[in-house]
């Protein structure tokens, strides 16, 4: 089902005209109302009225996360606080949180793009969805909630955590859809199996998984575990929250960007120069219609590529690849750039490994070294007759893991085979990379 056929199937020429018109308006709005944009865009010689083509985007300065922190809390808002209907904020793990605001119109926009994402995943008005994203300042819970209500779903707003309650509600309320992080979906499903319950008997039909990077290999695992269609979505609070881009059931992999509202570009993370479709680089987004927080050319730090080819679903909106990782999550080991998702893809090809892993980067030496922590499945440990790190079977599994990583990535990390259930499980975002010293 296509929620907004006019917007989502617009011919590209019409879409680009609309984007250009909205870009000029949004730049003028930001320059007239936000001191930061007035100064930075004026210094760069930007005159919104003089912009004739989307190619001129490259002349416009970037906005970075630091700019939001420097203007904490409301310095980048384009409307008085009295016109802001809601605030959200990031967790602020690295200092002050970043605060974002929405006018009533921004909230309407958010509901619209979330309804598009849900419909693309296969949600049907009248059905149920269990929302296991955190509610509160984090945009995940309320973003899904409002969009789901708007499109006519019955919402089960359970929020994140509390695995046992999640299981109870999935069994008793029988929602068709589940929205949470992929690592939490895995944890819920595995916990059900431990209780002797087949997750497939819960009757879920689709899952909307995101807020952390994941892989096609993880999709295969989740679909087999739950008997569902697992779909990826993308968003970030600085732009709006979830609803920036989402997969369609027909054309995956690839996430349609709601580019009539959020204009995407890919740039070289080192030089900031735009890269053509198909090339991988850092995603940069410009809000075209936001009122309270009109963000221009935001460096997301997320690594992906754009694909303009037609999609089977009929949508004409550009598709972005799964997020490969974050520019700041990238680990350079002996000159090789490594993203956790690449290691995940290699590890999940081994049946004897549980789908949980952690990468430990040791920076105490002159050159960082990588240790990969993985667990054997409980089935295989049972076959071995127990776990002991000195067992020949454990050593052999370690050698196979090393082989697989060497084959996929050309790397020789240390492999640590740890006992089942010792890698921390996630009830939110999984921590894949641990750096020593912290
Ligand atoms: Zn599609």
CSV table of C-alpha atoms and ligand atoms in Angstrom, one decimal:
chain,number,residue,atom,x,y,z
A,1,UNK,CA,0.0,0.0,0.0
A,2,UNK,CA,1.3,3.5,-0.9
A,3,UNK,CA,0.2,6.0,1.7
A,4,UNK,CA,0.6,9.2,-0.3
A,5,UNK,CA,0.6,8.2,-4.0
A,6,UNK,CA,1.0,11.8,-5.3
A,7,UNK,CA,4.1,12.4,-3.3
A,8,UNK,CA,5.6,9.0,-3.4
A,9,UNK,CA,5.3,8.3,-7.1
A,10,UNK,CA,6.0,11.8,-8.5
A,11,UNK,CA,8.0,11.9,-11.7
A,12,UNK,CA,11.6,12.9,-11.0
A,13,UNK,CA,11.5,16.1,-12.9
A,14,UNK,CA,8.5,17.4,-11.0
A,15,UNK,CA,10.1,16.2,-7.7
A,16,UNK,CA,13.3,18.1,-8.4
A,17,UNK,CA,11.3,21.3,-9.2
A,18,UNK,CA,9.5,20.9,-5.9
A,19,UNK,CA,12.7,20.3,-4.1
A,20,UNK,CA,14.3,23.4,-5.6
A,21,UNK,CA,11.3,25.6,-4.7
A,22,UNK,CA,11.2,24.2,-1.1
A,23,UNK,CA,15.0,24.5,-0.7
A,24,UNK,CA,14.9,28.2,-1.5
A,25,UNK,CA,12.0,28.8,0.9
A,26,UNK,CA,13.7,26.8,3.7
A,27,UNK,CA,17.0,28.7,3.2
A,28,UNK,CA,15.2,32.0,3.4
A,29,UNK,CA,13.2,30.9,6.4
A,30,UNK,CA,16.4,29.8,8.3
A,31,UNK,CA,18.3,33.0,7.3
A,32,UNK,CA,15.5,35.3,8.4
A,33,UNK,CA,15.0,33.6,11.8
A,34,UNK,CA,18.1,31.8,13.0
A,35,UNK,CA,21.2,33.9,13.8
A,36,UNK,CA,23.6,30.9,13.1
A,37,UNK,CA,22.2,30.5,9.6
A,38,UNK,CA,22.1,34.2,8.9
A,39,UNK,CA,25.8,34.4,9.7
A,40,UNK,CA,27.1,31.3,8.1
A,41,UNK,CA,25.0,31.5,4.9
A,42,UNK,CA,25.7,35.2,4.4
A,43,UNK,CA,29.4,34.6,4.9
A,44,UNK,CA,29.2,31.9,2.2
A,45,UNK,CA,27.5,34.4,-0.2
A,46,UNK,CA,24.3,32.4,-0.3
A,47,UNK,CA,21.2,34.3,-1.7
A,48,UNK,CA,18.2,31.9,-1.6
A,49,UNK,CA,16.5,33.8,-4.5
A,50,UNK,CA,19.5,33.4,-6.7
A,51,UNK,CA,19.6,29.6,-6.5
A,52,UNK,CA,18.8,28.1,-9.9
A,53,UNK,CA,19.6,24.5,-9.5
A,54,UNK,CA,20.0,21.7,-6.9
A,55,UNK,CA,23.7,21.4,-8.0
A,56,UNK,CA,24.3,24.7,-6.1
A,57,UNK,CA,23.7,22.8,-2.8
A,58,UNK,CA,27.5,22.2,-2.7
A,59,UNK,CA,28.1,25.9,-2.2
A,60,UNK,CA,26.1,25.9,1.1
A,61,UNK,CA,28.0,25.3,4.3
A,62,UNK,CA,27.4,22.1,6.4
A,63,UNK,CA,25.6,21.9,9.7
A,64,UNK,CA,27.3,19.6,12.2
A,65,UNK,CA,26.2,18.0,15.5
A,66,UNK,CA,28.6,20.4,17.3
A,67,UNK,CA,26.6,23.3,16.0
A,68,UNK,CA,23.5,21.9,17.8
A,69,UNK,CA,25.5,21.5,21.0
A,70,UNK,CA,27.0,25.0,20.8
A,71,UNK,CA,23.5,26.5,20.5
A,72,UNK,CA,22.0,24.3,23.3
A,73,UNK,CA,19.2,24.3,24.0
A,74,UNK,CA,17.1,26.5,21.7
A,75,UNK,CA,19.7,28.6,19.7
A,76,UNK,CA,18.9,27.0,16.3
A,77,UNK,CA,15.1,27.3,16.7
A,78,UNK,CA,13.4,29.4,14.0
A,79,UNK,CA,10.2,30.0,16.0
A,80,UNK,CA,9.6,31.4,19.5
A,81,UNK,CA,9.4,28.6,22.2
A,82,UNK,CA,5.7,29.4,22.6
A,83,UNK,CA,5.1,28.0,19.0
A,84,UNK,CA,7.0,24.8,19.7
A,85,UNK,CA,4.5,22.0,20.4
A,86,UNK,CA,7.0,19.4,21.5
A,87,UNK,CA,10.7,18.9,22.4
A,88,UNK,CA,12.8,15.8,22.0
A,89,UNK,CA,16.5,15.3,22.9
A,90,UNK,CA,19.3,12.9,22.2
A,91,UNK,CA,20.7,10.9,25.1
A,92,UNK,CA,23.7,13.1,25.4
A,93,UNK,CA,26.3,10.4,26.0
A,94,UNK,CA,29.0,12.7,24.8
A,95,UNK,CA,28.2,15.9,26.8
A,96,UNK,CA,25.1,18.0,26.6
A,97,UNK,CA,22.1,16.4,24.8
A,98,UNK,CA,21.0,17.9,21.4
A,99,UNK,CA,17.5,19.4,21.7
A,100,UNK,CA,15.1,19.4,18.8
A,101,UNK,CA,11.7,21.1,18.5
A,102,UNK,CA,8.5,20.6,16.5
A,103,UNK,CA,5.7,23.0,15.7
A,104,UNK,CA,2.2,21.6,15.3
A,105,UNK,CA,2.9,21.6,11.5
A,106,UNK,CA,6.2,19.7,12.1
A,107,UNK,CA,4.3,17.0,14.1
A,108,UNK,CA,1.8,16.7,11.2
A,109,UNK,CA,4.7,16.2,8.8
A,110,UNK,CA,6.2,13.6,11.1
A,111,UNK,CA,2.9,11.6,11.2
A,112,UNK,CA,2.7,11.8,7.4
A,113,UNK,CA,6.2,10.4,6.8
A,114,UNK,CA,5.8,7.7,9.5
A,115,UNK,CA,2.5,6.6,8.0
A,116,UNK,CA,4.3,6.3,4.6
A,117,UNK,CA,7.0,4.1,6.3
A,118,UNK,CA,4.4,1.9,8.0
A,119,UNK,CA,2.4,1.4,4.9
A,120,UNK,CA,5.5,0.6,2.9
A,121,UNK,CA,6.3,-2.2,5.4
A,122,UNK,CA,2.9,-3.7,4.9
A,123,UNK,CA,0.9,-2.2,7.8
A,124,UNK,CA,-2.9,-2.1,7.1
A,125,UNK,CA,-5.3,0.2,8.8
A,126,UNK,CA,-7.3,-1.6,11.4
A,127,UNK,CA,-4.4,-3.9,12.5
A,128,UNK,CA,-2.3,-3.8,15.6
A,129,UNK,CA,1.3,-2.8,16.1
A,130,UNK,CA,3.4,-3.3,19.2
A,131,UNK,CA,5.9,-0.4,19.7
A,132,UNK,CA,8.9,-1.5,21.7
A,133,UNK,CA,11.0,1.6,21.1
A,134,UNK,CA,11.6,3.8,24.1
A,135,UNK,CA,9.0,6.5,24.8
A,136,UNK,CA,10.2,9.8,26.1
A,137,UNK,CA,12.8,12.3,24.9
A,138,UNK,CA,14.0,9.7,22.4
A,139,UNK,CA,12.1,10.1,19.1
A,140,UNK,CA,11.6,6.4,18.5
A,141,UNK,CA,8.6,5.6,20.6
A,142,UNK,CA,6.4,8.7,20.0
A,143,UNK,CA,7.5,9.0,16.4
A,144,UNK,CA,6.1,5.5,15.6
A,145,UNK,CA,3.2,6.0,17.9
A,146,UNK,CA,1.8,9.1,16.2
A,147,UNK,CA,2.4,7.8,12.7
A,148,UNK,CA,0.7,4.5,13.6
A,149,UNK,CA,-2.3,6.2,15.1
A,150,UNK,CA,-2.5,8.6,12.1
A,151,UNK,CA,-2.6,5.7,9.6
A,152,UNK,CA,-5.3,3.9,11.6
A,153,UNK,CA,-3.4,1.2,13.4
A,154,UNK,CA,-4.3,0.2,16.9
A,155,UNK,CA,-1.2,1.0,19.0
A,156,UNK,CA,0.2,-1.2,21.8
A,157,UNK,CA,2.6,1.4,23.4
A,158,UNK,CA,4.7,-1.0,25.5
A,159,UNK,CA,8.0,1.0,25.1
A,160,UNK,CA,11.4,-0.6,25.3
A,161,UNK,CA,12.7,-3.2,27.8
A,162,UNK,CA,10.8,-5.6,30.0
A,163,UNK,CA,11.2,-8.6,27.8
A,164,UNK,CA,8.7,-10.8,29.7
A,165,UNK,CA,5.9,-8.3,29.3
A,166,UNK,CA,6.7,-7.9,25.5
A,167,UNK,CA,6.3,-11.7,25.2
A,168,UNK,CA,3.1,-11.7,27.1
A,169,UNK,CA,1.5,-9.0,25.0
A,170,UNK,CA,2.7,-10.5,21.7
A,171,UNK,CA,1.0,-13.7,22.7
A,172,UNK,CA,-2.2,-12.3,24.1
A,173,UNK,CA,-2.8,-9.1,22.0
A,174,UNK,CA,-1.5,-10.7,18.8
A,175,UNK,CA,-0.2,-7.6,16.9
A,176,UNK,CA,0.6,-8.0,13.2
A,177,UNK,CA,3.6,-5.7,13.5
A,178,UNK,CA,6.5,-5.2,15.9
A,179,UNK,CA,8.7,-2.0,16.0
A,180,UNK,CA,12.0,-2.2,17.9
A,181,UNK,CA,15.7,-2.4,17.4
A,182,UNK,CA,16.8,-5.6,15.6
A,183,UNK,CA,19.0,-6.7,18.5
A,184,UNK,CA,16.0,-6.4,20.8
A,185,UNK,CA,13.8,-8.4,18.4
A,186,UNK,CA,16.4,-11.1,18.5
A,187,UNK,CA,16.5,-11.1,22.2
A,188,UNK,CA,12.7,-11.3,22.6
A,189,UNK,CA,12.5,-14.2,20.1
A,190,UNK,CA,15.4,-16.1,21.8
A,191,UNK,CA,13.8,-15.6,25.2
A,192,UNK,CA,10.6,-17.1,23.9
A,193,UNK,CA,12.4,-20.1,22.6
A,194,UNK,CA,14.0,-20.6,26.0
A,195,UNK,CA,10.6,-20.7,27.6
A,196,UNK,CA,9.6,-23.3,25.1
A,197,UNK,CA,7.4,-20.9,23.0
A,198,UNK,CA,7.9,-20.8,19.2
A,199,UNK,CA,8.1,-17.1,18.3
A,200,UNK,CA,6.4,-17.9,15.0
A,201,UNK,CA,3.3,-19.0,16.8
A,202,UNK,CA,2.8,-15.3,17.9
A,203,UNK,CA,1.5,-14.6,14.4
A,204,UNK,CA,3.5,-11.5,13.7
A,205,UNK,CA,3.6,-10.6,10.0
A,206,UNK,CA,6.2,-7.8,9.8
A,207,UNK,CA,8.8,-6.1,11.9
A,208,UNK,CA,10.1,-2.5,11.5
A,209,UNK,CA,13.7,-2.6,12.8
A,210,UNK,CA,16.2,0.2,13.0
A,211,UNK,CA,17.9,2.8,15.3
A,212,UNK,CA,21.1,0.7,15.0
A,213,UNK,CA,22.9,-0.6,11.9
A,214,UNK,CA,22.2,-4.2,10.9
A,215,UNK,CA,22.8,-6.5,8.0
A,216,UNK,CA,21.1,-8.7,5.5
A,217,UNK,CA,22.5,-11.7,7.4
A,218,UNK,CA,20.7,-10.4,10.5
A,219,UNK,CA,17.5,-10.1,8.4
A,220,UNK,CA,17.7,-13.7,7.4
A,221,UNK,CA,18.0,-14.7,11.1
A,222,UNK,CA,15.1,-12.5,12.3
A,223,UNK,CA,12.8,-13.6,9.5
A,224,UNK,CA,13.5,-17.3,10.3
A,225,UNK,CA,13.2,-16.8,14.0
A,226,UNK,CA,9.8,-15.0,13.8
A,227,UNK,CA,8.4,-16.1,10.5
A,228,UNK,CA,8.0,-12.4,9.5
A,229,UNK,CA,9.1,-9.9,6.9
A,230,UNK,CA,11.8,-7.8,8.5
A,231,UNK,CA,12.1,-4.2,7.2
A,232,UNK,CA,14.7,-1.5,7.8
A,233,UNK,CA,14.0,2.1,8.4
A,234,UNK,CA,16.1,5.2,9.0
A,235,UNK,CA,15.8,8.4,10.9
A,236,UNK,CA,17.6,10.8,13.3
A,237,UNK,CA,16.2,13.3,15.7
A,238,UNK,CA,18.1,16.3,14.2
A,239,UNK,CA,16.1,15.8,11.0
A,240,UNK,CA,12.8,14.6,12.4
A,241,UNK,CA,13.3,11.2,14.1
A,242,UNK,CA,12.2,7.9,12.4
A,243,UNK,CA,10.4,8.6,9.1
A,244,UNK,CA,13.3,10.0,7.0
A,245,UNK,CA,13.6,6.8,5.0
A,246,UNK,CA,12.1,3.3,5.0
A,247,UNK,CA,12.1,0.1,3.0
A,248,UNK,CA,9.2,-1.1,0.9
A,249,UNK,CA,8.2,-4.7,1.1
A,250,UNK,CA,8.5,-5.2,-2.7
A,251,UNK,CA,11.9,-3.6,-3.5
A,252,UNK,CA,14.1,-4.3,-0.5
A,253,UNK,CA,17.0,-4.0,0.2
A,254,UNK,CA,17.0,-0.2,-0.1
A,255,UNK,CA,15.2,2.5,1.8
A,256,UNK,CA,13.0,5.1,0.0
A,257,UNK,CA,14.0,8.5,1.3
A,258,UNK,CA,11.1,11.0,1.8
A,259,UNK,CA,13.0,13.4,-0.4
A,260,UNK,CA,10.1,15.8,-0.9
A,261,UNK,CA,10.8,16.8,2.7
A,262,UNK,CA,14.4,15.7,3.4
A,263,UNK,CA,16.9,16.3,0.6
A,264,UNK,CA,19.7,13.6,0.6
A,265,UNK,CA,23.2,14.0,-0.7
A,266,UNK,CA,26.3,11.7,-0.4
A,267,UNK,CA,29.6,13.4,0.3
A,268,UNK,CA,33.2,12.2,0.7
A,269,UNK,CA,33.6,12.1,4.5
A,270,UNK,CA,37.1,13.5,4.3
A,271,UNK,CA,36.7,16.3,1.8
A,272,UNK,CA,33.0,17.1,1.9
A,273,UNK,CA,32.8,16.9,-1.9
A,274,UNK,CA,29.5,15.5,-3.3
A,275,UNK,CA,29.7,11.9,-4.7
A,276,UNK,CA,27.5,10.6,-7.6
A,277,UNK,CA,24.7,8.1,-7.2
A,278,UNK,CA,26.0,4.6,-6.4
A,279,UNK,CA,29.1,5.8,-4.6
A,280,UNK,CA,29.3,5.1,-0.9
A,281,UNK,CA,30.0,8.1,1.5
A,282,UNK,CA,28.5,10.1,4.3
A,283,UNK,CA,24.8,11.0,4.1
A,284,UNK,CA,24.0,14.7,4.3
A,285,UNK,CA,20.4,15.8,4.7
A,286,UNK,CA,18.6,19.1,4.3
A,287,UNK,CA,15.1,19.7,5.8
A,288,UNK,CA,12.9,21.2,3.1
A,289,UNK,CA,9.7,21.9,5.0
A,290,UNK,CA,10.6,21.9,8.8
A,291,UNK,CA,9.5,25.0,10.7
A,292,UNK,CA,10.9,24.9,14.2
A,293,UNK,CA,14.3,23.5,13.4
A,294,UNK,CA,15.2,24.1,9.7
A,295,UNK,CA,18.4,22.1,9.4
A,296,UNK,CA,20.5,22.7,6.3
A,297,UNK,CA,23.1,20.2,4.9
A,298,UNK,CA,23.4,18.2,8.1
A,299,UNK,CA,26.4,15.8,8.3
A,300,UNK,CA,24.7,12.7,9.6
A,301,UNK,CA,27.9,10.7,10.1
A,302,UNK,CA,26.1,7.7,8.6
A,303,UNK,CA,27.7,5.8,5.7
A,304,UNK,CA,25.5,4.8,2.7
A,305,UNK,CA,24.9,5.3,-1.0
A,306,UNK,CA,21.9,6.4,-3.2
A,307,UNK,CA,20.2,4.4,-6.0
A,308,UNK,CA,18.0,6.3,-8.5
A,309,UNK,CA,16.8,3.3,-10.5
A,310,UNK,CA,13.1,2.4,-10.6
A,311,UNK,CA,11.6,0.3,-7.8
A,312,UNK,CA,9.2,-2.6,-8.2
A,313,UNK,CA,6.8,-1.0,-5.7
A,314,UNK,CA,6.2,2.0,-8.0
A,315,UNK,CA,7.6,4.7,-5.7
A,316,UNK,CA,9.9,7.1,-7.5
A,317,UNK,CA,11.6,8.3,-4.3
A,318,UNK,CA,15.4,7.6,-4.3
A,319,UNK,CA,16.5,4.6,-2.3
A,320,UNK,CA,19.5,4.6,0.1
A,321,UNK,CA,21.4,1.5,0.9
A,322,UNK,CA,21.4,0.0,4.4
A,323,UNK,CA,23.6,2.1,6.7
A,324,UNK,CA,27.0,0.5,6.5
A,325,UNK,CA,28.1,2.1,9.8
A,326,UNK,CA,29.0,5.5,11.2
A,327,UNK,CA,32.0,7.5,10.1
A,328,UNK,CA,33.0,7.7,13.7
A,329,UNK,CA,32.4,3.9,14.3
A,330,UNK,CA,34.8,3.0,11.6
A,331,UNK,CA,37.8,1.2,13.1
A,332,UNK,CA,41.1,1.4,11.2
A,333,UNK,CA,43.0,-1.8,11.7
A,334,UNK,CA,46.4,-2.1,10.0
A,335,UNK,CA,45.3,0.4,7.3
A,336,UNK,CA,42.0,-1.4,6.6
A,337,UNK,CA,38.7,0.4,7.3
A,338,UNK,CA,36.3,-1.8,9.1
A,339,UNK,CA,32.7,-1.2,10.1
A,340,UNK,CA,31.0,-3.5,12.7
A,341,UNK,CA,28.4,-4.4,10.1
A,342,UNK,CA,31.0,-5.9,7.8
A,343,UNK,CA,32.2,-8.2,10.6
A,344,UNK,CA,28.6,-9.0,11.4
A,345,UNK,CA,28.0,-10.1,7.8
A,346,UNK,CA,31.0,-12.4,8.0
A,347,UNK,CA,30.2,-13.9,11.5
A,348,UNK,CA,26.5,-14.6,10.7
A,349,UNK,CA,27.5,-16.9,7.9
A,350,UNK,CA,28.7,-19.5,10.5
A,351,UNK,CA,25.9,-21.6,11.8
A,352,UNK,CA,27.7,-22.6,15.0
A,353,UNK,CA,27.8,-18.9,16.2
A,354,UNK,CA,25.1,-17.2,18.2
A,355,UNK,CA,24.1,-13.9,16.5
A,356,UNK,CA,25.7,-11.8,19.3
A,357,UNK,CA,29.2,-10.3,19.0
A,358,UNK,CA,31.3,-7.6,20.4
A,359,UNK,CA,34.4,-5.9,18.9
A,360,UNK,CA,37.1,-4.9,21.4
A,361,UNK,CA,39.4,-2.3,20.0
A,362,UNK,CA,42.6,-1.9,22.1
A,363,UNK,CA,44.2,1.5,21.7
A,364,UNK,CA,46.8,1.0,24.4
A,365,UNK,CA,49.4,0.0,21.8
A,366,UNK,CA,50.9,2.2,19.1
A,367,UNK,CA,48.6,0.6,16.5
A,368,UNK,CA,45.1,-0.3,17.5
A,369,UNK,CA,44.4,-4.0,17.6
A,370,UNK,CA,41.0,-5.8,17.3
A,371,UNK,CA,39.6,-8.6,19.3
A,372,UNK,CA,36.4,-10.3,18.1
A,373,UNK,CA,34.2,-11.8,20.9
A,374,UNK,CA,31.7,-14.4,19.7
A,375,UNK,CA,29.6,-17.1,21.4
A,376,UNK,CA,28.9,-20.6,20.1
A,377,UNK,CA,25.2,-21.5,20.0
A,378,UNK,CA,23.8,-23.5,22.9
A,379,UNK,CA,23.1,-26.4,20.5
A,380,UNK,CA,26.7,-26.8,19.6
A,381,UNK,CA,27.9,-26.5,23.2
A,382,UNK,CA,25.4,-29.2,24.1
A,383,UNK,CA,26.9,-31.4,21.4
A,384,UNK,CA,30.4,-30.8,22.8
A,385,UNK,CA,29.2,-31.8,26.2
A,386,UNK,CA,29.9,-28.5,27.8
A,387,UNK,CA,32.0,-25.3,27.4
A,388,UNK,CA,35.7,-25.1,28.2
A,389,UNK,CA,37.9,-22.6,26.4
A,390,UNK,CA,40.7,-25.2,26.1
A,391,UNK,CA,38.5,-27.8,24.3
A,392,UNK,CA,39.7,-28.8,20.8
A,393,UNK,CA,36.2,-28.0,19.4
A,394,UNK,CA,36.5,-24.4,20.8
A,395,UNK,CA,39.9,-23.9,19.3
A,396,UNK,CA,38.7,-25.3,16.0
A,397,UNK,CA,35.7,-23.0,16.0
A,398,UNK,CA,38.1,-20.1,16.7
A,399,UNK,CA,40.2,-21.1,13.7
A,400,UNK,CA,37.0,-21.2,11.5
A,401,UNK,CA,36.0,-17.7,12.6
A,402,UNK,CA,39.4,-16.3,11.9
A,403,UNK,CA,39.3,-17.9,8.5
A,404,UNK,CA,36.0,-16.5,7.7
A,405,UNK,CA,37.0,-12.9,8.7
A,406,UNK,CA,40.2,-13.2,6.8
A,407,UNK,CA,38.2,-14.3,3.7
A,408,UNK,CA,35.7,-11.5,4.0
A,409,UNK,CA,37.8,-8.6,5.1
A,410,UNK,CA,41.5,-9.6,4.8
A,411,UNK,CA,42.0,-9.1,8.6
A,412,UNK,CA,43.6,-11.2,11.2
A,413,UNK,CA,42.0,-10.2,14.5
A,414,UNK,CA,42.3,-12.1,17.8
A,415,UNK,CA,39.2,-14.3,18.2
A,416,UNK,CA,37.8,-14.9,21.7
A,417,UNK,CA,35.2,-17.7,21.9
A,418,UNK,CA,33.3,-16.9,25.0
A,419,UNK,CA,30.7,-19.1,26.8
A,420,UNK,CA,27.1,-18.8,25.7
A,421,UNK,CA,25.1,-15.8,27.0
A,422,UNK,CA,28.2,-13.8,28.2
A,423,UNK,CA,28.0,-11.1,25.6
A,424,UNK,CA,25.7,-8.4,26.9
A,425,UNK,CA,22.1,-8.7,25.4
A,426,UNK,CA,20.4,-5.5,24.3
A,427,UNK,CA,17.0,-4.2,25.3
A,428,UNK,CA,17.7,-1.1,23.3
A,429,UNK,CA,20.7,-0.2,21.1
A,430,UNK,CA,23.3,-2.9,21.0
A,431,UNK,CA,26.9,-1.9,22.0
A,432,UNK,CA,29.0,-3.5,19.2
A,433,UNK,CA,32.3,-1.8,19.7
A,434,UNK,CA,34.1,-1.5,23.0
A,435,UNK,CA,37.3,0.7,23.0
A,436,UNK,CA,40.1,0.2,25.5
A,437,UNK,CA,41.0,2.5,27.2
A,438,UNK,CA,37.5,4.1,27.3
B,1,LIG,ZN1,10.1,0.4,-3.4
